[in-house]
CSV table of C-alpha atoms in Angstrom, one decimal:
chain,number,residue,atom,x,y,z
A,19,MET,CA,38.4,42.4,85.5
A,20,LEU,CA,41.7,41.9,87.4
A,21,ARG,CA,41.3,41.6,91.2
A,22,VAL,CA,43.7,41.2,94.0
A,23,SER,CA,43.0,37.4,94.2
A,24,ALA,CA,43.7,37.1,90.4
A,25,ILE,CA,47.0,39.0,90.7
A,26,LEU,CA,48.1,36.8,93.6
A,27,LEU,CA,47.3,33.6,91.7
A,28,ALA,CA,49.2,34.9,88.7
A,29,LEU,CA,52.2,35.2,91.0
A,30,GLY,CA,51.8,31.7,92.4
A,31,LEU,CA,50.4,32.9,95.7
A,32,SER,CA,47.2,32.2,97.5
A,33,ALA,CA,44.6,34.8,98.3
A,34,PRO,CA,43.9,35.4,102.0
A,35,ALA,CA,40.9,33.3,103.1
A,36,ALA,CA,39.1,36.4,104.6
A,37,PHE,CA,39.4,38.3,101.3
A,38,ALA,CA,38.2,35.3,99.2
A,39,ASP,CA,35.2,34.8,101.5
A,40,ASP,CA,34.2,38.5,101.8
A,41,PHE,CA,32.1,38.9,98.6
A,42,ASP,CA,30.6,35.4,98.9
A,43,THR,CA,29.5,36.1,102.5
A,44,TYR,CA,27.9,39.3,101.4
A,45,ALA,CA,26.2,37.7,98.4
A,46,GLN,CA,24.8,34.9,100.6
A,47,ALA,CA,23.5,37.5,103.1
A,48,CYS,CA,21.8,39.4,100.3
A,49,LYS,CA,20.3,36.2,98.9
A,50,GLN,CA,18.8,35.5,102.3
A,51,ALA,CA,17.7,39.0,103.1
A,52,VAL,CA,16.5,40.1,99.6
A,53,GLY,CA,16.4,37.2,97.2
A,54,ASP,CA,18.3,35.4,94.5
A,55,LEU,CA,19.1,37.8,91.7
A,56,PRO,CA,18.9,36.5,88.1
A,57,PRO,CA,21.7,37.0,85.5
A,58,ILE,CA,21.5,40.3,83.7
A,59,SER,CA,21.5,41.5,80.1
A,60,CYS,CA,21.8,45.3,79.7
A,61,ALA,CA,20.1,44.9,76.3
A,62,ASP,CA,16.9,44.2,78.1
A,63,GLY,CA,16.9,47.6,79.7
A,64,VAL,CA,15.2,50.7,78.4
A,65,PRO,CA,17.5,53.5,77.1
A,66,VAL,CA,17.4,56.8,79.1
A,67,PRO,CA,16.8,59.6,76.6
A,68,ILE,CA,19.1,62.6,76.1
A,69,THR,CA,17.2,65.5,74.6
A,70,VAL,CA,18.0,69.1,73.7
A,71,ASP,CA,15.1,71.6,73.5
A,72,GLY,CA,12.7,68.6,73.7
A,73,HIS,CA,14.2,66.7,70.7
A,74,THR,CA,16.8,63.9,70.3
A,75,PRO,CA,19.9,65.5,68.8
A,76,SER,CA,21.3,64.2,65.5
A,77,SER,CA,24.7,63.7,67.2
A,78,TYR,CA,26.3,63.9,70.6
A,79,SER,CA,29.5,65.6,71.7
A,80,LYS,CA,31.7,65.8,74.8
A,81,ASP,CA,30.4,68.2,77.5
A,82,MET,CA,27.3,69.1,75.6
A,83,THR,CA,24.3,70.4,77.5
A,84,CYS,CA,20.8,68.8,77.6
A,85,ASP,CA,17.3,69.0,79.0
A,86,ARG,CA,17.8,66.5,81.8
A,87,PRO,CA,21.5,65.9,82.6
A,88,GLY,CA,22.4,63.1,85.0
A,89,LEU,CA,22.8,64.4,88.5
A,90,LEU,CA,25.3,61.7,89.5
A,91,ALA,CA,28.7,63.2,88.5
A,92,ASN,CA,30.3,61.1,85.8
A,93,GLY,CA,33.8,62.4,86.6
A,94,ASP,CA,36.4,64.5,84.9
A,95,THR,CA,37.5,61.8,82.5
A,96,SER,CA,33.9,61.3,81.2
A,97,ASP,CA,32.2,62.9,78.3
A,98,GLY,CA,30.0,65.0,80.6
A,99,GLN,CA,26.5,64.7,82.1
A,100,CYS,CA,24.6,64.3,78.8
A,101,VAL,CA,26.0,60.9,77.6
A,102,PRO,CA,23.4,58.9,75.7
A,103,TYR,CA,22.4,55.2,75.8
A,104,SER,CA,22.5,54.4,79.5
A,105,ARG,CA,19.9,51.7,80.2
A,106,ILE,CA,17.7,50.9,83.2
A,107,LEU,CA,16.4,47.5,83.8
A,108,ASN,CA,13.7,46.5,86.3
A,109,LEU,CA,14.2,43.0,87.7
A,110,SER,CA,11.6,43.3,90.4
A,111,ASN,CA,9.2,40.5,91.3
A,112,ASP,CA,6.5,39.9,94.0
A,113,THR,CA,9.0,39.8,96.8
A,114,MET,CA,11.9,42.0,95.8
A,115,GLN,CA,12.6,45.3,94.0
A,116,VAL,CA,15.7,45.3,91.8
A,117,SER,CA,17.0,48.1,89.7
A,118,VAL,CA,19.9,47.8,87.3
A,119,MET,CA,21.6,50.8,85.7
A,120,CYS,CA,23.9,50.1,82.8
A,121,ARG,CA,25.7,53.5,82.8
A,122,GLN,CA,27.4,55.2,80.0
A,123,LYS,CA,29.9,57.9,80.8
A,124,THR,CA,31.6,57.8,77.4
A,125,ILE,CA,29.9,58.4,74.1
A,126,ARG,CA,29.6,55.1,72.3
A,127,ASP,CA,27.6,53.8,69.4
A,128,GLU,CA,24.0,53.0,70.2
A,129,THR,CA,24.5,49.3,69.5
A,130,SER,CA,27.5,49.0,71.9
A,131,SER,CA,27.2,46.4,74.6
A,132,THR,CA,30.1,48.0,76.6
A,133,TYR,CA,29.2,50.2,79.5
A,134,ASP,CA,31.4,52.2,81.9
A,135,GLU,CA,29.6,50.9,84.9
A,136,ILE,CA,26.8,48.5,85.9
A,137,ASP,CA,25.1,49.2,89.2
A,138,VAL,CA,22.5,47.0,91.0
A,139,ILE,CA,20.2,47.9,93.9
A,140,ALA,CA,18.4,45.0,95.4
A,141,HIS,CA,15.7,45.8,98.0
A,142,ASN,CA,13.2,43.9,100.1
A,143,PRO,CA,10.2,46.2,100.4
A,144,GLN,CA,8.8,44.3,103.4
A,145,THR,CA,11.8,44.4,105.6
A,146,GLY,CA,13.9,47.3,104.0
A,147,ALA,CA,16.9,45.1,103.5
A,148,THR,CA,19.0,46.6,100.6
A,149,CYS,CA,22.1,45.4,98.8
A,150,TRP,CA,24.5,47.1,96.5
A,151,PHE,CA,26.6,45.7,93.7
A,152,MET,CA,28.8,47.5,91.1
A,153,ALA,CA,31.0,46.5,88.1
A,154,LYS,CA,33.4,48.7,86.3
A,155,ASP,CA,36.9,48.4,84.8
A,156,GLU,CA,38.3,51.8,83.7
A,157,GLU,CA,41.6,50.2,82.6
A,158,ALA,CA,39.8,47.9,80.2
A,159,GLY,CA,37.6,50.7,78.9
A,160,GLY,CA,34.4,49.4,80.4
A,161,VAL,CA,32.6,46.2,81.1
A,162,SER,CA,30.3,44.0,78.9
A,163,GLY,CA,26.6,44.3,79.5
A,164,GLU,CA,26.0,40.9,77.9
A,165,ASN,CA,25.6,37.8,80.0
A,166,VAL,CA,26.2,39.6,83.3
A,167,PRO,CA,26.4,37.0,86.1
A,168,SER,CA,24.1,37.2,89.1
A,169,PRO,CA,25.9,39.0,91.9
A,170,THR,CA,24.2,36.7,94.5
A,171,GLU,CA,25.9,33.7,92.9
A,172,GLY,CA,29.4,35.1,93.6
A,173,GLN,CA,32.0,37.6,92.4
A,174,ALA,CA,32.7,35.7,89.2
A,175,ASP,CA,35.7,38.0,88.5
A,176,PHE,CA,33.1,40.6,87.3
A,177,TRP,CA,31.7,42.4,90.3
A,178,ALA,CA,33.7,45.0,92.2
A,179,ASP,CA,35.2,44.3,95.6
A,180,LEU,CA,33.0,45.4,98.4
A,181,SER,CA,35.6,47.9,99.5
A,182,ASP,CA,35.3,49.6,96.1
A,183,VAL,CA,31.5,49.7,96.3
A,184,LEU,CA,31.8,51.2,99.8
A,185,ALA,CA,34.3,53.8,98.6
A,186,GLU,CA,31.8,54.9,95.9
A,187,GLY,CA,29.5,56.0,98.7
A,188,CYS,CA,26.2,55.0,97.0
A,189,GLY,CA,24.3,55.2,100.3
A,190,ASN,CA,25.5,58.8,100.9
A,191,CYS,CA,23.3,59.9,98.1
A,192,HIS,CA,20.6,57.2,98.5
A,193,ASP,CA,20.2,58.4,102.1
A,194,ASN,CA,16.4,58.5,102.1
A,195,ASP,CA,15.3,55.7,99.8
A,196,PRO,CA,17.1,52.9,97.8
A,197,PHE,CA,15.6,54.3,94.6
A,198,MET,CA,16.3,57.9,94.0
A,199,TYR,CA,14.3,60.1,91.6
A,200,SER,CA,16.0,62.5,89.3
A,201,PRO,CA,14.8,64.2,86.1
A,202,PHE,CA,17.3,62.0,84.2
A,203,VAL,CA,15.9,58.7,85.6
A,204,GLY,CA,12.4,60.2,85.7
A,205,GLN,CA,12.1,59.9,82.0
A,206,VAL,CA,11.8,56.1,82.4
A,207,LEU,CA,10.1,56.2,85.8
A,208,ASP,CA,7.8,53.3,85.0
A,209,HIS,CA,10.8,51.1,84.7
A,210,VAL,CA,12.1,52.0,88.2
A,211,PRO,CA,10.9,50.5,91.5
A,212,SER,CA,9.5,52.8,94.1
A,213,ASN,CA,8.9,52.5,97.8
A,214,PRO,CA,9.6,56.0,99.1
A,215,LEU,CA,8.2,55.7,102.7
A,216,GLY,CA,8.9,52.0,103.3
A,217,PRO,CA,11.5,50.4,105.6
A,218,TYR,CA,15.1,50.7,104.5
A,219,TYR,CA,18.4,49.4,105.8
A,220,HIS,CA,21.7,48.2,104.3
A,221,VAL,CA,22.6,44.5,104.5
A,222,ASP,CA,26.1,44.6,106.0
A,223,ALA,CA,27.7,41.2,106.6
A,224,GLY,CA,30.9,42.9,107.8
A,225,SER,CA,31.2,45.1,104.7
A,226,GLY,CA,30.7,48.4,106.4
A,227,PHE,CA,27.6,49.4,104.5
A,228,SER,CA,25.7,49.9,107.7
A,229,GLY,CA,27.8,53.0,108.3
A,230,TRP,CA,26.0,54.8,105.4
A,231,PRO,CA,23.6,57.5,106.8
A,232,LEU,CA,20.0,56.6,107.3
A,233,SER,CA,18.3,59.5,109.1
A,234,HIS,CA,15.6,61.9,107.9
A,235,PHE,CA,13.6,64.9,109.0
A,236,ASP,CA,10.2,64.1,110.5
A,237,LEU,CA,8.3,67.3,109.5
A,238,PRO,CA,4.6,67.2,110.1
A,239,ASP,CA,2.4,68.9,107.5
A,240,ASN,CA,5.3,69.4,105.1
A,241,THR,CA,4.2,68.8,101.5
A,242,CYS,CA,7.6,67.5,100.5
A,243,THR,CA,8.0,64.9,103.2
A,244,GLY,CA,4.4,63.9,102.8
A,245,CYS,CA,5.5,62.1,99.6
A,246,HIS,CA,9.0,61.1,100.3
A,247,ARG,CA,11.7,61.3,103.0
A,248,ILE,CA,14.4,64.0,103.1
A,249,GLY,CA,17.6,62.4,104.1
A,250,VAL,CA,20.0,64.4,106.3
A,251,ASN,CA,23.0,63.8,104.1
A,252,GLU,CA,23.0,64.2,100.3
A,253,THR,CA,19.2,64.4,99.7
A,254,CYS,CA,19.3,67.4,102.0
A,255,ASN,CA,22.2,69.0,100.2
A,256,GLU,CA,22.7,69.2,96.4
A,257,LEU,CA,19.8,67.0,95.4
A,258,ALA,CA,17.1,69.1,97.1
A,259,ARG,CA,18.5,72.2,95.5
A,260,PHE,CA,19.0,70.6,92.1
A,261,MET,CA,15.3,69.5,91.8
A,262,THR,CA,13.7,72.7,93.1
A,263,GLY,CA,15.5,75.3,90.9
A,264,LYS,CA,17.8,76.5,93.7
A,265,THR,CA,20.9,75.3,92.0
A,266,THR,CA,21.5,74.5,88.3
A,267,PRO,CA,23.1,71.0,87.7
A,268,PRO,CA,26.1,70.7,85.5
A,269,GLY,CA,25.2,70.0,81.9
A,270,SER,CA,22.0,71.9,82.0
A,271,ASP,CA,20.8,73.6,78.8
A,272,ALA,CA,18.4,76.6,78.7
A,273,PHE,CA,15.3,74.4,79.4
A,274,ALA,CA,17.0,72.8,82.5
A,275,SER,CA,18.1,76.2,83.8
A,276,ALA,CA,14.7,77.9,84.1
A,277,PHE,CA,11.3,77.1,85.4
A,278,PRO,CA,9.7,74.6,84.9
A,279,GLY,CA,12.6,72.6,83.6
A,280,ASN,CA,14.7,73.3,86.6
A,281,THR,CA,11.9,72.4,89.1
A,282,THR,CA,11.3,68.7,88.8
A,283,MET,CA,9.7,68.0,92.2
A,284,PRO,CA,7.1,66.9,92.2
A,285,PRO,CA,7.4,65.1,88.9
A,286,LEU,CA,5.2,66.5,86.1
A,287,HIS,CA,3.6,69.0,88.5
A,288,GLY,CA,2.2,71.1,85.7
A,289,LEU,CA,2.1,74.3,87.8
A,290,SER,CA,3.1,77.9,87.1
A,291,GLN,CA,5.9,79.3,89.2
A,292,GLU,CA,3.4,81.2,91.3
A,293,GLN,CA,1.3,78.1,91.9
A,294,TRP,CA,4.4,76.0,92.7
A,295,ASP,CA,5.6,78.6,95.2
A,296,ALA,CA,2.2,78.8,96.9
A,297,THR,CA,2.0,75.0,97.2
A,298,TYR,CA,5.6,74.0,98.0
A,299,GLY,CA,7.5,77.2,98.8
A,300,ALA,CA,7.0,77.2,102.6
A,301,SER,CA,7.7,73.5,102.8
A,302,LEU,CA,10.9,73.8,100.8
A,303,ASP,CA,12.0,76.7,103.0
A,304,GLN,CA,11.5,74.5,106.1
A,305,VAL,CA,13.5,71.7,104.5
A,306,LEU,CA,16.4,74.0,103.5
A,307,LYS,CA,16.4,75.5,107.0
A,308,CYS,CA,16.8,72.0,108.5
A,309,CYS,CA,19.5,71.2,106.0
A,310,SER,CA,21.5,74.2,107.3
A,311,ALA,CA,20.7,73.5,111.0
A,312,PRO,CA,19.8,69.8,111.4
A,313,ASP,CA,20.3,70.0,115.1
A,314,ASP,CA,17.4,72.3,115.5
A,315,ALA,CA,14.7,70.5,117.6
A,316,SER,CA,12.0,71.4,115.1
A,317,CYS,CA,13.7,69.3,112.4
A,318,ARG,CA,13.1,66.1,114.4
A,319,VAL,CA,16.0,64.0,112.9
A,320,THR,CA,14.7,60.5,113.0
A,321,PRO,CA,16.3,57.1,112.1
A,322,ILE,CA,14.6,55.6,109.0
A,323,PHE,CA,12.3,52.7,110.0
A,324,GLY,CA,14.1,49.4,109.3
A,325,SER,CA,17.6,50.8,109.6
A,326,LYS,CA,20.0,48.9,111.9
């Protein structure tokens, strides 16, 4: 993956010291705050299913619809929200939680080791320290998921510049918890770390990640926030509506567009529409009211514990 430093070297010039040190400084700060990440092989991850009417289709096509489309937009140049063979890898151990998403945005063969993007979230559940790493190369048609170097060992001409990660705005969506639930990811939930009410902050090291939003609504006796936080930014906006049937996500088929397929919070609730409304309806109304008017005193906007 070509980077500014590689281009300068090709021209016989030296990369600025501040630029060359930027990623390494962040990597070392992450190693200290979270832990030393191992090398990665996407083949070790579990594939995220794409189903239609409860079944794996015999073939996949651009802009098809499915039961559980990815909520993270894949972009206009992608093959839509129902692209198969993304993989999730859990590299957690006793002291850190690490989730790797090897993301497919383009329909490839099931055996392909090329991915459009590789994303790493590394989190210390005791302190809340969280680091973000990303690799992608659109000009080259993707990145290899084989022998992926550890991001805490340096950039290795593989991992994206921190400015690119910051521009992606990962923390704008992950504004309540480092590990976000969605019906897409929820299909392999046992392979995803979880610490929904624990401390949470972004390791910065001069990168700018500390500017990502980390506030939530402190709503006593609310059945939604009793299980997880509602962040004031993106959790409060599209995500809350996508997962409660208020808005239909792009790529949704008939199942994903009607109850219960369009109501994926809480996961596997097993309720009728009437039961769900009786249990969660008033709490959802309170959340959506606060989303519309977060400055209302009753919403009690509060910094997430551990944020700096």
